[in-house]
mmCIF file of C-alpha atoms in Angstrom:
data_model
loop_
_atom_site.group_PDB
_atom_site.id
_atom_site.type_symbol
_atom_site.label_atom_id
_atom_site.label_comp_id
_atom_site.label_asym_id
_atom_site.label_seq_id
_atom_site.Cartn_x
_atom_site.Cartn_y
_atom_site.Cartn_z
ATOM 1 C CA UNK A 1 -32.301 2.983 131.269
ATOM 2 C CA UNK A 2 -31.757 -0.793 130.827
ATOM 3 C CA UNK A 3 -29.547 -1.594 128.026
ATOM 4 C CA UNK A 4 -30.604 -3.826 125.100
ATOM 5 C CA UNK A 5 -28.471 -6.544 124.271
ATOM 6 C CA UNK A 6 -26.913 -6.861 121.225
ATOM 7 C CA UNK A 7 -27.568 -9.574 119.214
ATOM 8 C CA UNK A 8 -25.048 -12.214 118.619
ATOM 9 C CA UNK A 9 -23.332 -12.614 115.313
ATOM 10 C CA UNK A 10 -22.241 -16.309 113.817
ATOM 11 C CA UNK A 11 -19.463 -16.993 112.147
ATOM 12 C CA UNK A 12 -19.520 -15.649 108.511
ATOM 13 C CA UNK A 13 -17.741 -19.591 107.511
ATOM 14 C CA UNK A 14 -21.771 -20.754 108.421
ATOM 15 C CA UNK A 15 -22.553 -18.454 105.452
ATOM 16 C CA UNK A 16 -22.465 -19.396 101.745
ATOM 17 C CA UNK A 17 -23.928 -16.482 99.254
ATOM 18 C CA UNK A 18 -24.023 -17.446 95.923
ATOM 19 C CA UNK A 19 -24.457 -14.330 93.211
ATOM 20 C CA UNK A 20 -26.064 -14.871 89.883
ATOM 21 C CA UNK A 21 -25.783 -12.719 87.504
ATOM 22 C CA UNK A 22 -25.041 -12.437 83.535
ATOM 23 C CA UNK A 23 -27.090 -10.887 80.367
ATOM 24 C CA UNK A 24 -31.013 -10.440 80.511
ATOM 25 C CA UNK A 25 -32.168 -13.405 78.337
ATOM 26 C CA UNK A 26 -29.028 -15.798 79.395
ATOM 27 C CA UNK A 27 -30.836 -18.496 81.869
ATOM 28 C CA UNK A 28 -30.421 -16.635 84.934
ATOM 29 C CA UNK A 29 -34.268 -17.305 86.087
ATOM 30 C CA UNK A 30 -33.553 -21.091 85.670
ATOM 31 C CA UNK A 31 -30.232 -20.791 87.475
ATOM 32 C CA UNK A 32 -32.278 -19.639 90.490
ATOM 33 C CA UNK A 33 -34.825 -22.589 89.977
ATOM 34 C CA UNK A 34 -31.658 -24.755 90.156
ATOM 35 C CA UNK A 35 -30.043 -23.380 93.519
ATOM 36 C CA UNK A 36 -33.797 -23.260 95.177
ATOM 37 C CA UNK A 37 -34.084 -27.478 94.561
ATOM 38 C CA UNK A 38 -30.435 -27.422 95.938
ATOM 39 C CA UNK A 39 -31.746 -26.115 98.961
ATOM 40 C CA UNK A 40 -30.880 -22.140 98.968
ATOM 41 C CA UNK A 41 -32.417 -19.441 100.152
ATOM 42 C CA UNK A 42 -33.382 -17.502 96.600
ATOM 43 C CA UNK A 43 -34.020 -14.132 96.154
ATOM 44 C CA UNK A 44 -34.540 -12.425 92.259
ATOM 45 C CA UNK A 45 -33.259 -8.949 91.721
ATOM 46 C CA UNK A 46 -32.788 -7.643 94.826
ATOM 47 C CA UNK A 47 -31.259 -3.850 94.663
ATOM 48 C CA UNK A 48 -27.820 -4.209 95.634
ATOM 49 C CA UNK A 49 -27.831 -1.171 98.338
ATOM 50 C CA UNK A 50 -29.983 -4.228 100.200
ATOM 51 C CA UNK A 51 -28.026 -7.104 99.967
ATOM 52 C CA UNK A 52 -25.982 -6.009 103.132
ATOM 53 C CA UNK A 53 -28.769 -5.670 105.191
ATOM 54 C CA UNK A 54 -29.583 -8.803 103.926
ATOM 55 C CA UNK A 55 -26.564 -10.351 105.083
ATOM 56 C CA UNK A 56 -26.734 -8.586 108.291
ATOM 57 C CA UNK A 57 -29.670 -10.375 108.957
ATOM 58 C CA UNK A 58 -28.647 -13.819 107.767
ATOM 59 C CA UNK A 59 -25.260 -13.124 110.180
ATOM 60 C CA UNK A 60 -27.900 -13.411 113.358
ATOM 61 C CA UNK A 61 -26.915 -16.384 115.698
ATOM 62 C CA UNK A 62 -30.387 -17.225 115.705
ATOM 63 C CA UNK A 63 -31.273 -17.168 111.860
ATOM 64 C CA UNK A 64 -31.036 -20.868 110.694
ATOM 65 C CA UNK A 65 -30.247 -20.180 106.737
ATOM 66 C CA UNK A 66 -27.062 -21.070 105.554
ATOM 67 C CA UNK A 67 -27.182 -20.962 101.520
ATOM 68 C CA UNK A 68 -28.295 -18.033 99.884
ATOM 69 C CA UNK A 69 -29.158 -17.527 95.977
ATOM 70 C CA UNK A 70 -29.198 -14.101 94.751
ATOM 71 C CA UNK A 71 -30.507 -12.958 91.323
ATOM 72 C CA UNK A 72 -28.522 -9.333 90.656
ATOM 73 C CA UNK A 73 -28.934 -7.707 87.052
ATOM 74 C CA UNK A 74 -29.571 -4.320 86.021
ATOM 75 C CA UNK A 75 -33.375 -4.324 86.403
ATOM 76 C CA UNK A 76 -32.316 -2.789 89.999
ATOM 77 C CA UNK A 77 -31.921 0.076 87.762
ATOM 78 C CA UNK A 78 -29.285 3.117 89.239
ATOM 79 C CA UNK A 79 -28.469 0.657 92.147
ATOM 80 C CA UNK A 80 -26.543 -1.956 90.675
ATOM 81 C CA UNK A 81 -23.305 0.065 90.158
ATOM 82 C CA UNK A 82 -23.349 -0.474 94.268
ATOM 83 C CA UNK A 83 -22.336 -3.783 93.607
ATOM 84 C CA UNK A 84 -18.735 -3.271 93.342
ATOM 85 C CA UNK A 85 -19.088 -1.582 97.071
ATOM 86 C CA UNK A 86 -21.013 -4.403 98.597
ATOM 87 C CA UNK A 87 -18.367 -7.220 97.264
ATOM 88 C CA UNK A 88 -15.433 -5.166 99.246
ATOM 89 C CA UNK A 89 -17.751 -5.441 102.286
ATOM 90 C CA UNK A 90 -18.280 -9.256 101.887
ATOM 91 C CA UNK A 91 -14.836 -9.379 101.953
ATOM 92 C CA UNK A 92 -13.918 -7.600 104.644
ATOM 93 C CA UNK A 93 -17.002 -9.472 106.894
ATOM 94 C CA UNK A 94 -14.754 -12.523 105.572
ATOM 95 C CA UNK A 95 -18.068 -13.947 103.998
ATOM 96 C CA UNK A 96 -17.531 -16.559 101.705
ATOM 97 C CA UNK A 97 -19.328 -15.656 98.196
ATOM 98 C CA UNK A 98 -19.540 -16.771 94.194
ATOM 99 C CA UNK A 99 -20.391 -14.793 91.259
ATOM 100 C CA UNK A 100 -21.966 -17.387 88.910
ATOM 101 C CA UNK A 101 -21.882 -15.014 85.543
ATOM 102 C CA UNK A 102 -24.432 -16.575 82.133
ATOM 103 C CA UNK A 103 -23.884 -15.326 79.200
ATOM 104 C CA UNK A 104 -25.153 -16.110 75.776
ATOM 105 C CA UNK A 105 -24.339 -15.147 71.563
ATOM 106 C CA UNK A 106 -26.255 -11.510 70.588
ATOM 107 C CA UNK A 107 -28.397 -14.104 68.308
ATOM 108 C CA UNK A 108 -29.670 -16.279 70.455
ATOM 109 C CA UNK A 109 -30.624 -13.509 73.298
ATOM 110 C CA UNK A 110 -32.781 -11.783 70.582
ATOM 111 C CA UNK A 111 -34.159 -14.795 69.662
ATOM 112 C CA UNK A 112 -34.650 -15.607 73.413
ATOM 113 C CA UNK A 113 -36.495 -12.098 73.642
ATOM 114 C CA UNK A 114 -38.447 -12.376 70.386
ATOM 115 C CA UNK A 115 -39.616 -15.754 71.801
ATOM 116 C CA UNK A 116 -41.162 -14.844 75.051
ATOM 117 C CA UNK A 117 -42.271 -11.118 74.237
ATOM 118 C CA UNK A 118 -40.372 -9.475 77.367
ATOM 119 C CA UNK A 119 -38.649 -6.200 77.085
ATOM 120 C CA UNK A 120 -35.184 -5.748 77.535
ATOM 121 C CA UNK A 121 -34.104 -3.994 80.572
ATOM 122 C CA UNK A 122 -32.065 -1.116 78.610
ATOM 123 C CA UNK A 123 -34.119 -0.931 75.703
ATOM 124 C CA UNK A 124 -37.543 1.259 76.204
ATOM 125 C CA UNK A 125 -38.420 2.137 72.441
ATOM 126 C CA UNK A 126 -35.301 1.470 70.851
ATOM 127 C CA UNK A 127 -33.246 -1.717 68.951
ATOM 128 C CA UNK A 128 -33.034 -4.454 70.864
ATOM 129 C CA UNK A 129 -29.533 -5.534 69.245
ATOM 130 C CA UNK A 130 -28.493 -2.117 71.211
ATOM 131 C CA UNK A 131 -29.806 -3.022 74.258
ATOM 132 C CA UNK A 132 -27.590 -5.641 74.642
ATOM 133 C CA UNK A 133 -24.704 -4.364 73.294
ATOM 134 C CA UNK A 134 -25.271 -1.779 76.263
ATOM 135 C CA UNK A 135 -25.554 -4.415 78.531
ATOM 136 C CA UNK A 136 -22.249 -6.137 77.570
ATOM 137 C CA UNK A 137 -20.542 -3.320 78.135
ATOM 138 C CA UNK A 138 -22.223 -2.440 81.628
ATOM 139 C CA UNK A 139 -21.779 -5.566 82.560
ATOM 140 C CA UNK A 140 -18.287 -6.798 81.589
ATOM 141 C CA UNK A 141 -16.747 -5.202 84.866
ATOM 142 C CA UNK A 142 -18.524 -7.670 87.381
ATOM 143 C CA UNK A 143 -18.273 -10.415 84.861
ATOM 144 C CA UNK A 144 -14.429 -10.112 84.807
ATOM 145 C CA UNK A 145 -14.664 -10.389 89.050
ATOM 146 C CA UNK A 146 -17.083 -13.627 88.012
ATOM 147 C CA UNK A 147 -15.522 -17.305 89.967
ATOM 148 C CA UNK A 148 -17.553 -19.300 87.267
ATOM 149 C CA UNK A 149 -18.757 -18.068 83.290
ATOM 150 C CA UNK A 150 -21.124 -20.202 82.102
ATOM 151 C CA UNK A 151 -22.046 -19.568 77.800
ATOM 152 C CA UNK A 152 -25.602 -20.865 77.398
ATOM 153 C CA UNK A 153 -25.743 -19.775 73.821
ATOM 154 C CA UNK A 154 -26.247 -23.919 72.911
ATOM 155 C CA UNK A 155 -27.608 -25.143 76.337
ATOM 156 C CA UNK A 156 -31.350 -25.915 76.776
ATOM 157 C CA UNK A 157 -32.636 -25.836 80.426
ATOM 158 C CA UNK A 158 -31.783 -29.273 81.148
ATOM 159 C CA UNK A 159 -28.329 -28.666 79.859
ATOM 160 C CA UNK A 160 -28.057 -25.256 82.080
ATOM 161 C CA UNK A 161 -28.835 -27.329 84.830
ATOM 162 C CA UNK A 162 -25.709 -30.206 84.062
ATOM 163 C CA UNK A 163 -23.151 -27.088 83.532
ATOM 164 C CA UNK A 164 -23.824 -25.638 87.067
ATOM 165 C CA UNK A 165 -23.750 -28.947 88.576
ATOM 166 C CA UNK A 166 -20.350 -29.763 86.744
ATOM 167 C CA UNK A 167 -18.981 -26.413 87.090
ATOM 168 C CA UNK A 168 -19.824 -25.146 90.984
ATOM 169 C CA UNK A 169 -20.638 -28.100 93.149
ATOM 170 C CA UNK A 170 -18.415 -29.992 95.373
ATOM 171 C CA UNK A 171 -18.436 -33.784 95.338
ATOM 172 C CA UNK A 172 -20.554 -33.530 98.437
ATOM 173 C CA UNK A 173 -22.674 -31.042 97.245
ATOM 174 C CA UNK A 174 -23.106 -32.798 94.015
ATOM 175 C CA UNK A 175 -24.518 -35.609 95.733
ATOM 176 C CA UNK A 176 -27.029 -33.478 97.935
ATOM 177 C CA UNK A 177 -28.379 -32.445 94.891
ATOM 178 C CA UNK A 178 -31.259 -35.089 94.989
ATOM 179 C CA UNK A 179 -33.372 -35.657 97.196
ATOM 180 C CA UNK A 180 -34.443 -39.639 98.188
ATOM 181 C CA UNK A 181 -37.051 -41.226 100.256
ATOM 182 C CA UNK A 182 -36.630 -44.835 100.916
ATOM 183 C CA UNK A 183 -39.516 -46.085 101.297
ATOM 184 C CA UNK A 184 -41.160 -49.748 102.524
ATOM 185 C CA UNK A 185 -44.882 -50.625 102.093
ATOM 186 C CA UNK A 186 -46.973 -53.703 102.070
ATOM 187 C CA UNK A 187 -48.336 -54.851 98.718
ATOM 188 C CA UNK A 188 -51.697 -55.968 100.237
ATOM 189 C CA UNK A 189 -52.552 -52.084 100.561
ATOM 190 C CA UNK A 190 -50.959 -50.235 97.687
ATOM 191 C CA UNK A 191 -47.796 -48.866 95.981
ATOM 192 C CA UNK A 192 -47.056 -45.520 96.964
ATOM 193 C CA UNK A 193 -47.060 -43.152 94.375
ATOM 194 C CA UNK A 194 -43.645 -40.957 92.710
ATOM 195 C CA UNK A 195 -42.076 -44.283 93.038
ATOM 196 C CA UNK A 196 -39.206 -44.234 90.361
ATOM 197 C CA UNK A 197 -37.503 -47.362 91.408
ATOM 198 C CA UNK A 198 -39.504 -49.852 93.215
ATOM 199 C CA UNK A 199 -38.356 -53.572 95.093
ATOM 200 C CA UNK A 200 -40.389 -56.689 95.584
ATOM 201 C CA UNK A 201 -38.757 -57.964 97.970
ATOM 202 C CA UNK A 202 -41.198 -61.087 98.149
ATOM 203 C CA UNK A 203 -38.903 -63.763 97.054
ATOM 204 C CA UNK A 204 -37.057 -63.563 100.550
ATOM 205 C CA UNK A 205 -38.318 -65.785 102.897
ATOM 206 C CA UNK A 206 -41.365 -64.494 105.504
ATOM 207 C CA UNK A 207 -41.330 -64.202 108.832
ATOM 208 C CA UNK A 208 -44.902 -64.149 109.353
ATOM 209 C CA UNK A 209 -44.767 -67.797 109.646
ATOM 210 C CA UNK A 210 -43.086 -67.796 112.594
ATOM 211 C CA UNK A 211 -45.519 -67.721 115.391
ATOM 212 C CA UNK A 212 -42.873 -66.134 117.279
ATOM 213 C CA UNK A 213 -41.884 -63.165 115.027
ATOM 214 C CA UNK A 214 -45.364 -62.593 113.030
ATOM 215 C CA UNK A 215 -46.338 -60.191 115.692
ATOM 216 C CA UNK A 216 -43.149 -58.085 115.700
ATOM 217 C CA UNK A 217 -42.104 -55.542 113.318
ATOM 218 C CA UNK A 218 -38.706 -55.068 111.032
ATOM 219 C CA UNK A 219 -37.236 -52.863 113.525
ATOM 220 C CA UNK A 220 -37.117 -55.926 116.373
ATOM 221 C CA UNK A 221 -33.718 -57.343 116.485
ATOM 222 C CA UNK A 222 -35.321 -60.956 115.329
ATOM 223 C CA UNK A 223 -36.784 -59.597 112.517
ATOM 224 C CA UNK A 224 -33.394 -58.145 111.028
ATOM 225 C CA UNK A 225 -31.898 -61.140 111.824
ATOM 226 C CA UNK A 226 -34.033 -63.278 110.130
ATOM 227 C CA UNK A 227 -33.947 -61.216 107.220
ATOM 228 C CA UNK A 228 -30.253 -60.233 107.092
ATOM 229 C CA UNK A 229 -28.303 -63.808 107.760
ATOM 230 C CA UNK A 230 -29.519 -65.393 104.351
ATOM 231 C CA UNK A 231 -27.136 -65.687 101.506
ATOM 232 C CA UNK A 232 -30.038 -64.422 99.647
ATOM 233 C CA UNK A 233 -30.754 -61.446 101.414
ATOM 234 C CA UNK A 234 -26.655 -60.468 101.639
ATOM 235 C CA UNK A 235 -26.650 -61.496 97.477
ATOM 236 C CA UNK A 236 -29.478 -59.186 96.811
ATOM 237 C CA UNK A 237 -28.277 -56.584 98.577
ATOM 238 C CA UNK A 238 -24.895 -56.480 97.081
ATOM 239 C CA UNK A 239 -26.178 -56.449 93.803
ATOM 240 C CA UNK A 240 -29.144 -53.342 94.666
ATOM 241 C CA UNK A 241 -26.400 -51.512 96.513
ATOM 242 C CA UNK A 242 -24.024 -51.796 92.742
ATOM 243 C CA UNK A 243 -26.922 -50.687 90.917
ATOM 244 C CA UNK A 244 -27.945 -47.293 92.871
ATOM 245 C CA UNK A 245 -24.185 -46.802 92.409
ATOM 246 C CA UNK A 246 -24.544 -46.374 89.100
ATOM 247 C CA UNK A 247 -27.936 -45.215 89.087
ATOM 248 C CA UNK A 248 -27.903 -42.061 91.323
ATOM 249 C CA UNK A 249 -24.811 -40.576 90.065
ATOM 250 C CA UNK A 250 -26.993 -40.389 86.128
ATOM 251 C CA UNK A 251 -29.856 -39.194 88.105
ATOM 252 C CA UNK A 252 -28.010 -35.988 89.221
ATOM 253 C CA UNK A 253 -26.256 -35.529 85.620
ATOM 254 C CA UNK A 254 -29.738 -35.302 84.051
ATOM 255 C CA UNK A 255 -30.710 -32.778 87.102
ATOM 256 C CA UNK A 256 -33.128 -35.266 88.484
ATOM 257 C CA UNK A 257 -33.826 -33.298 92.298
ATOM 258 C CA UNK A 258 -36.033 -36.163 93.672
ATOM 259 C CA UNK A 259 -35.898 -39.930 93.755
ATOM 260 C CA UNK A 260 -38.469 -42.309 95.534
ATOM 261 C CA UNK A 261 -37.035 -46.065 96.166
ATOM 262 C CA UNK A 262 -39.713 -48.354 97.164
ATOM 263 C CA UNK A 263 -39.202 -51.742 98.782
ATOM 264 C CA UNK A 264 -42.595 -54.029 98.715
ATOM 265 C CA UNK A 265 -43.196 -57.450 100.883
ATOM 266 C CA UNK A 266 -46.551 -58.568 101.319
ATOM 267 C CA UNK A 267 -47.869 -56.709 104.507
ATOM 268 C CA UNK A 268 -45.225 -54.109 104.843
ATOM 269 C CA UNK A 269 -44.250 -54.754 107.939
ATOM 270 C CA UNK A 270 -41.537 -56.891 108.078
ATOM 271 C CA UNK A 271 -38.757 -57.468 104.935
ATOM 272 C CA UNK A 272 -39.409 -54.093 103.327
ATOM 273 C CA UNK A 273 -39.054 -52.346 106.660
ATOM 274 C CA UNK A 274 -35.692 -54.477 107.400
ATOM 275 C CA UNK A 275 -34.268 -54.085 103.886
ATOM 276 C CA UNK A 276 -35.233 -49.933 103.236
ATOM 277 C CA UNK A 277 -33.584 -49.303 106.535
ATOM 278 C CA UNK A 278 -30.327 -50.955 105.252
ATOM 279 C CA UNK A 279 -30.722 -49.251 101.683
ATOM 280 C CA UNK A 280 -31.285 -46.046 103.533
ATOM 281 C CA UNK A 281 -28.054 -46.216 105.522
ATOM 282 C CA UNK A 282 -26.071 -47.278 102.895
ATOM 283 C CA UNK A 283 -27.334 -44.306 100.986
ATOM 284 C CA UNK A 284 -26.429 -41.627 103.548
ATOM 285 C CA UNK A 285 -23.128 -43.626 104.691
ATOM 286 C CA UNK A 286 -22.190 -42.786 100.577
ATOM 287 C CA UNK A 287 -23.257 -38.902 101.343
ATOM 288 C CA UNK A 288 -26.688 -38.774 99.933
ATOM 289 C CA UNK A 289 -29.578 -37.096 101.001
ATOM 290 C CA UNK A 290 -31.712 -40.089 102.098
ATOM 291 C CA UNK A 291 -34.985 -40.137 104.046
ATOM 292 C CA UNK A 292 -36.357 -43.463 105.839
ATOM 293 C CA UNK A 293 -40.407 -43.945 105.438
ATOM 294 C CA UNK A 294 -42.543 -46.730 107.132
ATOM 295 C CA UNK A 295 -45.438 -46.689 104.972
ATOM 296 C CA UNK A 296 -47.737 -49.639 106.544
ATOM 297 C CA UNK A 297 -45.702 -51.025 109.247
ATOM 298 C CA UNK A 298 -48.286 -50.101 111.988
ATOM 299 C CA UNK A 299 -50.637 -51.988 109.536
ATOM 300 C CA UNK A 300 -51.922 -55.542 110.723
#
């Protein structure tokens, strides 16, 4: 009988799991929000007893996620006291994982509750105030194992958002956080739309009035030379470049996950294309998440 080959395992460093988890009312549905625009994997309330075949499955050479978001509370009922058991095993598969515990005042959770009309996990037909004192108490073993508490008692969503990206990401991660499209278009069509900051780049000189360049594009060698050796070009530049320095880093504070840059010349084809391909690889040079678009260059 032929044997079936086993399938190969990565190494658990490609892994990151992140675990969310806290009181029922405390922001943990837009916590998960948050890590899916970061570019996890999300799951809500998955029964612990699961999450290792979970990770079993995410351990495959061949599976392509990386990040993982996981919702845990005790709407997984019986199961979640597994927990405890599962965290051993992640360390003993030496896979790298954060508890991210929310928590919020006994007030402000009812009010929460009162708010939205949801019942309480623990409380069927009784108080709600006992509900969560139940919960506290069920659920201040995993938060003392927690890497990160975060008390959202005074935070609105926005705010929720600013705490995780202050309190768990990484410089680099931080600045992955939003998402940017650089892109160049000809004003004699239109303006793409979701532009948030938009370039007319217009007052730099055009090489369409060249007989020798007008029928090339900005990603010909003249082109960018024409373009790029001008004091004007190298002034602007220096001065667009200082402003996205200050601009993108405010962006992510306010938990902005998408920015659109466009550049505008005339036809689209030939400053814009030469200047949003520098602005782009500045962008990613300074560890962003930058993507190049060539809205009308094929235009004529």
């Amino acid at each position: 009988m032929k044997k079936i080959p086993k399938k190969q395992k990565r190494d658990p460093e490609d892994i990151e799991l992140m675990i969310i988890t806290g009181l029922s009312g405390a922001g943990k549905s837009e916590a998960l929000r948050y890590f899916e625009d970061a570019g996890y994997y999300c799951i809500d309330n998955l029964p612990a007893h699961l999450l290792m075949g979970l990770i079993d499955f995410f351990s495959l050479k061949d599976c392509k996620v990386k990040k993982i978001a996981l919702a845990i509370d005790l709407r997984s009922g019986y199961f979640f006291d597994e927990i405890y058991k599962i965290l051993e095993r992640l360390k003993e598969k030496d896979i790298r994982f954060r508890i991210l515990f929310l928590e919020a005042s006994k007030s402000v959770i009812t009010k929460r509750y009162s708010l939205t009309r949801r019942r309480h996990p623990l409380v069927d037909s009784g108080n709600l105030g006992d509900g969560i004192e139940k919960e506290i108490k069920r659920m201040q073993k995993l938060r003392d194992k927690a890497d990160v508490i975060i008390d959202t008692t005074f935070l609105n969503a926005k705010e929720l958002r600013a705490a995780i990206t202050e309190r768990i990401m990484t410089g680099d991660e931080k600045s992955r956080l939003l998402q940017i499209s650089v892109i160049s278009f000809g004003y004699k069509y239109a303006m793409p739309e979701n532009m948030d900051i938009v370039m007319d780049v217009r007052f730099l000189p055009n090489p369409y009035y060249d007989e020798d360049l007008k029928d090339l594009d900005g990603r010909n060698e003249k082109i960018i030379d024409f373009v790029l050796n001008r004091e004007e070009t190298k002034k602007f530049l220096r001065m667009f470049e200082k402003m996205l320095d200050f601009l993108i880093p405010n962006y992510i504070a306010e938990g902005k996950s998408y920015l659109g840059i466009g550049i505008g010349c005339t036809g689209g084809r030939h400053r814009s294309v030469v200047i949003s391909d520098k602005i782009n690889e500045y962008l990613n040079l300074k560890g962003y998440s930058a993507k190049l678009y060539h809205e009308d260059i094929r235009k004529k």
